[in-house]
Amino acid sequence: MYLSSLAELALGSRLKALSDHFYGAADEVYRACNAQIESRWFPVLRYLWENGPSTVGDVASAIGQTHSAVSQLADKLVRAGMLRRKRDPADGRRSVLTLTDKANRSLSGLGLIWCSIRRGAVAALGSEGEKLLSALAACEKALQERPIVDTILAEHAALSSAPLEIVPYEPVLAGHFYRLNAQWLQRHFQLEEIDRQMLSDPERYVLAPGGVLLFARLGGEVIGTCALLQESPGVYELSKMCVDETFRGLGAGRQLLDGVIAEFHRRGGKELFLESNSRLKTALRMYEQAGFVMQPGTRAGSHYERADVYMIYAPPTASVRKKARKS
Amino acid sequence: MYLSSLAELALGSRLKALSDHFYGAADEVYRACNAQIESRWFPVLRYLWENGPSTVGDVASAIGQTHSAVSQLADKLVRAGMLRRKRDPADGRRSVLTLTDKANRSLSGLGLIWCSIRRGAVAALGSEGEKLLSALAACEKALQERPIVDTILAEHAALSSAPLEIVPYEPVLAGHFYRLNAQWLQRHFQLEEIDRQMLSDPERYVLAPGGVLLFARLGGEVIGTCALLQESPGVYELSKMCVDETFRGLGAGRQLLDGVIAEFHRRGGKELFLESNSRLKTALRMYEQAGFVMQPGTRAGSHYERADVYMIYAPPTASVRKKARKS
DNA sequence: AGTGATTATGTTAGTGCTTACATAATTACT
DNA sequence: AGTAATTATGTAAGCACTAACATAATCACT
């Protein structure tokens, strides 16, 4: 499912969906068993059943709803004949909710159904159900203790001020090379065999032939990578450039590109080219800004199925480059 | 929190609450960062951003919403200037949603915020967040594969046809006496040494001194137990009453209680008391309904640390009892 | 006793979603 | 080609809840 791939970002949506699912399931069961009750009534009725007559506010805070919600639900339950509402003689502001005899009768016949729901949930969800419950409880507690918004904003401040570093390859980063590339390649194209090889063993396929591998790091996280491959003496290919989708737009791509070009110059390379795909508009624009020039046709003897764009680096003069940097 | 105590039964409510919490948190963050976006828009916008122009139906099924929801949300996004809607020339039924330039600009500036949300969520929730995510994914999968309603109804059918029996102690049941008591004692209190002794050897500590031990059995499962201990000639204590959590609400507790009281009468006992804890509201109410009366203070020379409630059985007259049974 | 703050609840308008229905375009089949 | 089924979407009404406000009772304090 697409939403799952968004992990924390779509937690709200997924929890809502699961919540609706459970409400719906409970209602189906109630209907099938001819119980005169709806799933949304459960918290209020159960609370009153266990704790006896209570005020609107008590119920609301116990079941974690607003007083309005309880008040409106109480209206509905009164209409359904499950509740009586009366003023507290000791405190005229309070409205005391009391279960009617009908409600007591309905509820006491419901033990079997509730038990079935509990057991059915355990049976259907297995140990995952327990894990969900315990994780849920832990999260509720954590959120109550520490406001998540503050934590996020603190992260945001930290990230905003965190320096974007471009660092050369180290063995511990090998895994990121695969992860970052596979992530987007799989989405947009196929992962070709030649990719898999190179991504799995950069030391052999990138460094050993005289290439360079750079990574972009932001506040501890490795968010992008780019390789400079030596095809033949003095002839280099810019390749495997990518930035984690969640970190696009931070300029990491541009810095990686500049880093690789700088390496190319440092080695006194004669030619620098790249192959890409015409669909990747944003990337192509960036290549052009960095000094690459579109070539007609594709490069002879390309390794890639997906390549339909061929560009060569044509370093502009100093004055022109200055202008390009600005934009 | 009260809802937590309902475990599986209030899953829907709790998930909804957590969902709303996350939506609200995301919106606060967006506002604080001046992002021109709302949390509810996220799944649609993000999907379009990653997958390019898509039809209403595609988006809906990808993000797990109804087509109506997406259609309405699309209206709103069009009004907000984030989306364009146009007919698919190849298939006139389809309405293709495309991000506007404004949306693309907004979204590409959002990488930092999304990253902060992910990292903030991880920081605030710790490992529980991961557990929640994995349990969530597992539950989504389980529910898709096996409809939970059927499982519940099967449980219900099985339970409905099984008779609830109250049976006296037999040696094969000794293990259940320990299991049932230890289960809830450990959750709510400590297992005291006096408990361990009695639970391990009911023949010696319950039956030999002239007491009785009853069990509730539903279908093949032993789901509850209750002991009548003879403290001194004619003076009895009701003790060790408990019902398996997954079988609460079936009336097993009440039947055990009635069974023990009947035994007390059969033996012509003079006094029947119990000790309990004020936290156990449901149990206390049941004791009261059965004829126990709350005593001030605790019983002199109580064996238990946890006892802070002392009740004595004061059998009502026959006519009053009849009335009480009804309610 | 009188004043202002607080508390408990009810009420209204609005949001995000659902279900049920309506409509138009496409496909399947004779 | 012509009809019926299917598909893709839009629309209306309704539900559960919220936020914001209104109201009345109570409390705290002089």
Coordinates of C-alpha atoms in Angstrom, one line a residue, chain A:
Chain A
M1 CA 0.0 0.0 0.0
Y2 CA 1.3 3.4 -0.9
L3 CA 0.5 5.0 2.5
S4 CA 2.7 2.5 4.3
S5 CA 5.7 3.7 2.3
L6 CA 5.3 7.2 3.8
A7 CA 5.8 5.8 7.3
E8 CA 5.5 8.5 10.0
L9 CA 4.3 11.0 7.5
A10 CA 0.9 9.5 7.0
L11 CA 0.4 8.0 10.4
G12 CA -2.7 10.1 10.9
S13 CA -4.4 8.8 7.8
R14 CA -3.5 5.2 8.6
L15 CA -4.6 5.3 12.1
K16 CA -7.9 6.8 11.0
A17 CA -8.4 4.1 8.5
L18 CA -7.8 1.4 11.1
S19 CA -10.0 3.2 13.5
D20 CA -12.9 3.3 11.0
H21 CA -12.3 -0.3 10.3
F22 CA -12.7 -1.4 13.9
Y23 CA -15.8 0.8 14.3
G24 CA -17.3 -0.7 11.2
A25 CA -16.5 -4.2 12.3
A26 CA -18.0 -3.7 15.7
D27 CA -21.2 -2.3 14.2
E28 CA -21.4 -5.3 11.8
V29 CA -21.1 -7.6 14.8
Y30 CA -23.7 -5.8 16.8
R31 CA -26.1 -5.9 13.9
A32 CA -25.5 -9.5 13.2
C33 CA -26.1 -10.3 16.9
N34 CA -29.2 -8.1 17.0
A35 CA -27.8 -6.0 19.8
Q36 CA -29.5 -2.6 20.0
I37 CA -26.4 -0.6 20.2
E38 CA -23.9 1.2 18.0
S39 CA -20.1 1.0 18.3
R40 CA -19.8 4.8 19.0
W41 CA -22.1 4.5 22.0
F42 CA -19.8 2.0 23.7
P43 CA -17.4 4.2 25.6
V44 CA -20.2 6.3 27.2
L45 CA -22.5 3.4 28.0
R46 CA -19.8 1.2 29.3
Y47 CA -18.5 3.9 31.5
L48 CA -21.9 4.6 33.0
W49 CA -22.4 0.9 33.4
E50 CA -19.3 0.5 35.4
N51 CA -19.3 3.8 37.3
G52 CA -23.0 4.5 37.8
P53 CA -24.7 7.8 37.0
S54 CA -22.1 10.4 36.1
T55 CA -22.1 14.0 34.8
V56 CA -21.4 14.9 31.2
G57 CA -18.0 16.3 32.1
D58 CA -16.9 13.2 34.0
V59 CA -17.8 11.0 31.1
A60 CA -16.1 13.3 28.6
S61 CA -12.8 13.4 30.4
A62 CA -12.9 9.7 31.2
I63 CA -13.4 8.7 27.6
G64 CA -11.2 11.4 26.1
Q65 CA -13.8 13.4 24.3
T66 CA -15.0 17.0 24.4
H67 CA -18.0 17.8 26.6
S68 CA -19.8 18.8 23.4
A69 CA -19.4 15.4 21.9
V70 CA -20.7 13.7 25.0
S71 CA -23.6 16.1 25.3
Q72 CA -24.6 15.5 21.7
L73 CA -24.2 11.8 22.0
A74 CA -26.3 11.9 25.2
D75 CA -29.1 13.6 23.3
K76 CA -29.0 10.8 20.8
L77 CA -29.0 8.1 23.5
V78 CA -31.9 9.8 25.2
R79 CA -33.8 9.6 22.0
A80 CA -32.8 6.0 21.7
G81 CA -34.2 5.4 25.1
M82 CA -30.9 4.3 26.6
L83 CA -30.3 7.4 28.9
R84 CA -32.0 9.7 31.2
R85 CA -30.7 13.2 31.8
K86 CA -31.4 15.1 34.9
R87 CA -30.0 18.1 36.8
D88 CA -27.8 17.4 39.7
P89 CA -29.8 18.9 42.7
A90 CA -26.6 19.6 44.5
D91 CA -25.1 21.6 41.6
G92 CA -27.5 23.0 39.1
R93 CA -24.9 23.3 36.4
R94 CA -24.4 19.6 36.2
S95 CA -26.4 17.3 34.1
V96 CA -26.3 13.7 35.4
L97 CA -26.6 10.8 32.9
T98 CA -28.2 7.7 34.1
L99 CA -28.7 4.4 32.2
T100 CA -32.4 3.5 31.7
D101 CA -33.6 0.0 32.6
K102 CA -33.7 -0.8 28.9
A103 CA -30.0 0.2 28.6
N104 CA -29.1 -2.0 31.6
R105 CA -30.9 -4.9 30.1
S106 CA -29.2 -4.4 26.7
L107 CA -25.8 -4.0 28.3
S108 CA -26.0 -7.0 30.5
G109 CA -26.8 -9.1 27.5
L110 CA -23.8 -7.8 25.8
G111 CA -21.1 -9.5 27.8
L112 CA -21.0 -12.4 25.4
I113 CA -20.6 -10.1 22.4
W114 CA -17.9 -8.0 24.0
C115 CA -16.1 -11.2 25.0
S116 CA -16.4 -12.4 21.4
I117 CA -15.0 -9.2 20.1
R118 CA -12.0 -9.4 22.4
R119 CA -11.3 -13.0 21.6
G120 CA -12.0 -12.4 17.9
A121 CA -9.6 -9.5 17.8
V122 CA -7.0 -11.6 19.5
A123 CA -7.6 -14.5 17.1
A124 CA -7.6 -12.3 13.9
L125 CA -4.7 -10.1 14.8
G126 CA -2.6 -12.7 16.7
S127 CA 0.3 -11.3 18.6
E128 CA 0.3 -8.2 16.4
G129 CA -2.8 -7.1 18.2
E130 CA -1.1 -7.2 21.5
K131 CA 1.8 -5.3 20.1
L132 CA -0.5 -2.7 18.7
L133 CA -2.2 -2.3 22.0
S134 CA 1.0 -1.9 24.0
A135 CA 2.6 0.4 21.4
L136 CA -0.6 2.4 21.4
A137 CA -0.6 2.8 25.2
A138 CA 3.1 3.7 25.1
C139 CA 2.5 6.3 22.4
E140 CA -0.4 7.8 24.2
K141 CA 1.7 8.1 27.3
A142 CA 4.7 9.5 25.5
L143 CA 2.6 12.1 23.7
Q144 CA 1.0 13.2 26.9
E145 CA 4.3 13.7 28.6
R146 CA 6.2 15.3 25.8
P147 CA 4.4 17.5 23.2
I148 CA 5.4 16.1 19.9
V149 CA 5.1 19.5 18.1
D150 CA 7.9 20.9 20.2
T151 CA 10.1 18.0 19.4
I152 CA 9.4 18.3 15.7
L153 CA 10.1 22.1 15.7
A154 CA 13.3 21.5 17.6
E155 CA 14.3 19.0 15.0
H156 CA 13.4 21.5 12.3
A157 CA 15.5 24.2 13.9
A158 CA 18.4 21.7 14.3
L159 CA 18.1 20.6 10.6
S160 CA 17.8 24.2 9.4
S161 CA 21.0 25.1 11.0
A162 CA 22.7 21.8 10.4
P163 CA 25.5 22.1 7.8
L164 CA 25.1 20.3 4.6
E165 CA 28.3 18.4 4.2
I166 CA 29.7 16.7 1.2
V167 CA 32.0 13.8 2.2
P168 CA 34.0 11.2 0.3
Y169 CA 33.3 7.5 0.4
E170 CA 34.0 5.5 3.6
P171 CA 33.3 1.9 4.0
V172 CA 30.4 2.5 6.5
L173 CA 28.6 4.5 3.8
A174 CA 28.5 1.6 1.3
G175 CA 25.0 0.6 2.3
H176 CA 23.7 4.1 1.7
F177 CA 25.0 4.1 -1.9
Y178 CA 22.7 1.1 -2.6
R179 CA 19.8 2.4 -0.6
L180 CA 19.6 5.9 -2.1
N181 CA 20.0 4.7 -5.7
A182 CA 17.7 1.7 -5.4
Q183 CA 15.0 3.8 -3.8
W184 CA 14.3 6.0 -6.8
L185 CA 15.5 3.7 -9.5
Q186 CA 12.9 1.2 -8.6
R187 CA 10.2 3.8 -8.6
H188 CA 11.0 5.3 -12.0
F189 CA 12.8 2.6 -13.9
Q190 CA 14.0 -0.9 -13.6
L191 CA 17.0 -1.8 -11.5
E192 CA 19.3 -3.2 -14.2
E193 CA 21.9 -5.8 -13.6
I194 CA 24.7 -3.3 -14.1
D195 CA 23.2 -1.1 -11.4
R196 CA 23.0 -3.9 -8.9
Q197 CA 26.6 -4.8 -9.4
M198 CA 27.9 -1.3 -9.0
L199 CA 25.6 -0.4 -6.1
S200 CA 26.6 -3.5 -4.2
D201 CA 30.3 -3.0 -4.5
P202 CA 31.4 0.6 -5.0
E203 CA 34.9 0.0 -3.9
R204 CA 35.4 -2.4 -6.8
Y205 CA 33.4 -0.7 -9.5
V206 CA 33.8 3.0 -8.6
L207 CA 37.0 3.6 -6.6
A208 CA 39.3 0.9 -8.0
P209 CA 39.0 2.1 -11.6
G210 CA 40.0 5.5 -10.4
G211 CA 36.7 7.1 -9.7
V212 CA 35.2 9.0 -6.7
L213 CA 32.1 8.6 -4.7
L214 CA 30.6 11.5 -2.7
F215 CA 27.9 11.6 -0.2
A216 CA 25.8 14.5 1.1
R217 CA 25.1 14.4 4.8
L218 CA 22.7 16.6 6.8
G219 CA 22.6 16.4 10.5
G220 CA 23.7 12.8 10.8
E221 CA 21.6 11.5 8.0
V222 CA 23.0 10.5 4.6
I223 CA 20.7 12.1 2.2
G224 CA 22.4 11.9 -1.3
T225 CA 25.2 10.5 -3.3
C226 CA 27.0 11.0 -6.6
A227 CA 29.7 9.1 -8.4
L228 CA 32.5 10.1 -10.7
L229 CA 33.5 7.1 -12.8
Q230 CA 36.7 6.9 -14.8
E231 CA 35.8 5.2 -18.1
S232 CA 39.2 5.4 -19.7
P233 CA 42.2 7.5 -18.8
G234 CA 41.1 11.1 -18.5
V235 CA 37.5 10.3 -19.5
Y236 CA 35.0 10.5 -16.7
E237 CA 31.3 9.8 -16.3
L238 CA 29.1 11.5 -13.8
S239 CA 26.7 8.8 -12.6
K240 CA 24.5 7.5 -9.8
M241 CA 23.5 11.0 -8.7
C242 CA 20.5 11.0 -6.4
V243 CA 19.1 12.6 -3.4
D244 CA 16.6 11.1 -0.9
E245 CA 13.2 12.2 -1.9
T246 CA 12.4 13.6 1.5
F247 CA 15.4 15.9 1.2
R248 CA 14.9 17.3 -2.2
G249 CA 15.1 21.0 -2.6
L250 CA 17.8 21.6 0.0
G251 CA 20.5 22.1 -2.6
A252 CA 22.2 18.8 -1.8
G253 CA 22.1 17.7 -5.5
R254 CA 23.7 20.9 -6.6
Q255 CA 26.5 20.6 -4.1
L256 CA 27.2 17.0 -5.0
L257 CA 27.4 18.0 -8.6
D258 CA 29.8 20.8 -7.8
G259 CA 31.8 18.4 -5.7
V260 CA 32.1 15.9 -8.5
I261 CA 33.1 18.5 -11.0
A262 CA 35.7 19.8 -8.7
E263 CA 37.1 16.3 -8.4
F264 CA 37.1 16.0 -12.1
H265 CA 39.2 19.2 -12.4
R266 CA 41.5 18.2 -9.6
R267 CA 42.4 15.1 -11.5
G268 CA 42.9 17.1 -14.7
G269 CA 40.3 15.1 -16.5
K270 CA 39.9 15.6 -20.3
E271 CA 36.2 14.8 -20.7
L272 CA 33.2 14.5 -18.5
F273 CA 29.9 13.2 -19.7
L274 CA 26.7 11.8 -18.3
E275 CA 23.7 9.8 -19.4
S276 CA 20.3 10.4 -18.2
N277 CA 16.6 10.2 -19.0
S278 CA 14.5 12.9 -20.6
R279 CA 11.8 12.4 -17.9
L280 CA 14.0 13.7 -15.2
K281 CA 13.3 17.4 -15.9
T282 CA 14.6 18.8 -12.6
A283 CA 17.9 16.9 -12.8
L284 CA 18.5 17.9 -16.4
R285 CA 17.9 21.5 -15.6
M286 CA 20.5 21.3 -12.8
Y287 CA 23.0 19.6 -15.1
E288 CA 22.6 22.4 -17.6
Q289 CA 23.1 25.0 -14.9
A290 CA 26.3 23.2 -13.8
G291 CA 27.7 23.4 -17.3
F292 CA 26.6 20.3 -19.1
V293 CA 25.5 20.6 -22.6
M294 CA 22.9 18.4 -24.3
Q295 CA 24.2 16.3 -27.1
P296 CA 22.1 15.0 -30.0
G297 CA 21.3 11.3 -29.8
T298 CA 22.6 8.9 -27.2
R299 CA 26.1 8.0 -26.4
A300 CA 27.6 5.1 -28.5
G301 CA 27.8 1.9 -26.5
S302 CA 25.7 3.1 -23.5
H303 CA 25.4 0.6 -20.7
Y304 CA 21.9 1.6 -19.8
E305 CA 18.5 0.8 -21.2
R306 CA 16.9 3.9 -19.7
A307 CA 19.4 6.4 -21.1
D308 CA 18.0 8.6 -23.8
V309 CA 19.9 11.8 -22.9
Y310 CA 23.6 12.4 -23.4
M311 CA 25.3 15.5 -22.0
I312 CA 28.9 16.6 -22.0
Y313 CA 30.5 19.0 -19.6
A314 CA 31.6 22.1 -21.4
P315 CA 33.1 24.4 -18.7
P316 CA 32.0 28.0 -19.3
T317 CA 34.4 30.8 -18.9
A318 CA 34.8 32.2 -15.4
S319 CA 32.5 35.2 -16.0
V320 CA 29.7 33.1 -17.4
R321 CA 30.0 30.6 -14.6
K322 CA 29.6 33.4 -12.1
K323 CA 26.3 34.4 -13.6
A324 CA 25.0 30.9 -13.8
R325 CA 25.7 30.3 -10.1
K326 CA 23.5 33.2 -9.1
S327 CA 20.4 31.9 -10.7

